[in-house]
Amino acid sequence: MTRSRMTMLQEALLWKTALGYLGPSNLYQTVVDLWRQAGVPARQTVEYLTYDTVGDEVVIILRNAQAQVGAMMPGQEIAPDTCALYSRHADELAGGLLERLPVRELPVCLRGFRLESDLGM
């Protein structure tokens, strides 16, 4: 899990970078694996990732992975261009992607988050 919270723009850049590096199939499998390890959120704060912020392919991958692991948002109707997920899960998924991507593949603005994670800060 990342210690400092990324902005939505940084998180969107991370998702786009992961899609470019891993490809759709590997990103999907990685997200499923990470989501299965995610803990139950203490607070049920929700985040929304949309086509506009992360792109349609990432939202589709997230929604499919969410359904696969049974992490759908109960009692909420979500627009087709949006993925709603708990903030804790969003943070854990981002942190997991950050750890799995080679540093050289990360945009410079995300490398500090990786360094924090590597150093346990």
Short mmCIF file of C-alpha atoms in Angstrom, two decimals:
data_model
loop_
_atom_site.label_atom_id
_atom_site.label_comp_id
_atom_site.label_asym_id
_atom_site.label_seq_id
_atom_site.Cartn_x
_atom_site.Cartn_y
_atom_site.Cartn_z
CA MET A 1 0.00 0.00 0.00
CA THR A 2 1.32 3.44 -0.81
CA ARG A 3 2.01 5.68 2.19
CA SER A 4 1.44 9.06 0.52
CA ARG A 5 -1.82 9.28 -1.33
CA MET A 6 -1.60 9.88 -5.07
CA THR A 7 -3.70 12.52 -6.70
CA MET A 8 -6.34 11.33 -9.14
CA LEU A 9 -4.16 12.48 -12.05
CA GLN A 10 -1.19 10.48 -10.73
CA GLU A 11 -3.37 7.42 -10.16
CA ALA A 12 -4.78 7.73 -13.69
CA LEU A 13 -1.24 7.93 -15.05
CA LEU A 14 -0.29 4.81 -13.09
CA TRP A 15 -3.25 2.86 -14.51
CA LYS A 16 -2.46 3.97 -18.06
CA THR A 17 1.21 3.07 -17.58
CA ALA A 18 0.30 -0.35 -16.20
CA LEU A 19 -2.03 -1.01 -19.13
CA GLY A 20 0.67 -0.01 -21.59
CA TYR A 21 3.32 -2.15 -19.93
CA LEU A 22 1.29 -5.22 -18.91
CA GLY A 23 -1.33 -5.25 -21.64
CA PRO A 24 -5.04 -5.86 -21.00
CA SER A 25 -4.87 -9.58 -20.09
CA ASN A 26 -1.96 -9.29 -17.67
CA LEU A 27 -3.37 -6.13 -16.11
CA TYR A 28 -6.69 -7.91 -15.55
CA GLN A 29 -4.97 -10.89 -13.89
CA THR A 30 -2.77 -8.63 -11.78
CA VAL A 31 -5.79 -6.63 -10.59
CA VAL A 32 -7.70 -9.82 -9.73
CA ASP A 33 -4.71 -11.12 -7.75
CA LEU A 34 -4.26 -7.82 -5.92
CA TRP A 35 -7.96 -7.44 -5.18
CA ARG A 36 -8.14 -10.92 -3.68
CA GLN A 37 -5.45 -9.86 -1.21
CA ALA A 38 -7.11 -6.55 -0.34
CA GLY A 39 -8.46 -6.22 3.17
CA VAL A 40 -11.93 -5.23 4.21
CA PRO A 41 -12.10 -1.44 4.41
CA ALA A 42 -12.62 0.00 7.89
CA ARG A 43 -14.38 2.99 6.36
CA GLN A 44 -16.48 2.56 3.30
CA THR A 45 -15.32 5.66 1.46
CA VAL A 46 -15.93 5.24 -2.26
CA GLU A 47 -13.87 6.44 -5.22
CA TYR A 48 -15.01 6.63 -8.81
CA LEU A 49 -12.74 5.98 -11.77
CA THR A 50 -14.22 6.97 -15.12
CA TYR A 51 -13.46 6.69 -18.81
CA ASP A 52 -12.43 10.35 -18.68
CA THR A 53 -9.84 9.84 -15.94
CA VAL A 54 -8.31 6.41 -16.63
CA GLY A 55 -9.70 5.42 -20.03
CA ASP A 56 -12.38 3.00 -21.09
CA GLU A 57 -10.14 -0.07 -21.23
CA VAL A 58 -8.98 0.37 -17.62
CA VAL A 59 -12.54 0.90 -16.35
CA ILE A 60 -13.72 -2.23 -18.17
CA ILE A 61 -10.81 -4.25 -16.75
CA LEU A 62 -11.53 -2.94 -13.24
CA ARG A 63 -15.26 -3.68 -13.47
CA ASN A 64 -14.62 -7.20 -14.73
CA ALA A 65 -12.01 -7.87 -12.04
CA GLN A 66 -14.34 -6.42 -9.41
CA ALA A 67 -17.09 -8.81 -10.49
CA GLN A 68 -14.63 -11.73 -10.57
CA VAL A 69 -13.57 -11.22 -6.94
CA GLY A 70 -17.03 -10.24 -5.66
CA ALA A 71 -16.10 -6.68 -4.73
CA MET A 72 -19.07 -4.95 -6.35
CA MET A 73 -20.55 -2.00 -4.51
CA PRO A 74 -23.76 -3.15 -2.80
CA GLY A 75 -26.95 -1.23 -3.49
CA GLN A 76 -25.38 1.29 -5.87
CA GLU A 77 -26.25 1.80 -9.49
CA ILE A 78 -23.10 2.86 -11.29
CA ALA A 79 -22.91 4.40 -14.76
CA PRO A 80 -21.40 2.12 -17.42
CA ASP A 81 -18.43 4.48 -17.89
CA THR A 82 -17.53 4.35 -14.19
CA CYS A 83 -16.00 1.93 -11.72
CA ALA A 84 -16.85 2.56 -8.07
CA LEU A 85 -14.52 1.03 -5.52
CA TYR A 86 -13.63 1.53 -1.90
CA SER A 87 -10.79 4.01 -1.37
CA ARG A 88 -8.80 1.40 0.54
CA HIS A 89 -9.05 -0.98 -2.41
CA ALA A 90 -8.07 1.78 -4.85
CA ASP A 91 -5.02 2.53 -2.69
CA GLU A 92 -4.04 -1.14 -2.39
CA LEU A 93 -4.46 -1.73 -6.12
CA ALA A 94 -2.36 1.35 -6.92
CA GLY A 95 0.30 0.30 -4.41
CA GLY A 96 0.39 -3.21 -5.84
CA LEU A 97 0.75 -1.94 -9.39
CA LEU A 98 3.47 0.45 -8.31
CA GLU A 99 5.45 -2.44 -6.80
CA ARG A 100 5.00 -4.69 -9.82
CA LEU A 101 6.01 -2.25 -12.54
CA PRO A 102 9.72 -1.84 -13.25
CA VAL A 103 10.97 1.55 -12.05
CA ARG A 104 12.20 2.42 -15.54
CA GLU A 105 8.62 2.07 -16.82
CA LEU A 106 7.20 4.50 -14.28
CA PRO A 107 6.83 8.16 -15.22
CA VAL A 108 9.21 10.35 -13.24
CA CYS A 109 6.36 11.84 -11.20
CA LEU A 110 5.50 8.35 -9.84
CA ARG A 111 8.99 7.17 -8.97
CA GLY A 112 8.93 8.93 -5.59
CA PHE A 113 5.91 6.84 -4.58
CA ARG A 114 7.80 3.70 -5.58
CA LEU A 115 10.82 4.82 -3.55
CA GLU A 116 8.59 5.42 -0.50
CA SER A 117 7.14 1.95 -0.91
CA ASP A 118 10.53 0.29 -1.39
CA LEU A 119 11.92 2.02 1.70
CA GLY A 120 8.81 1.31 3.78
CA MET A 121 8.21 4.99 4.42
#
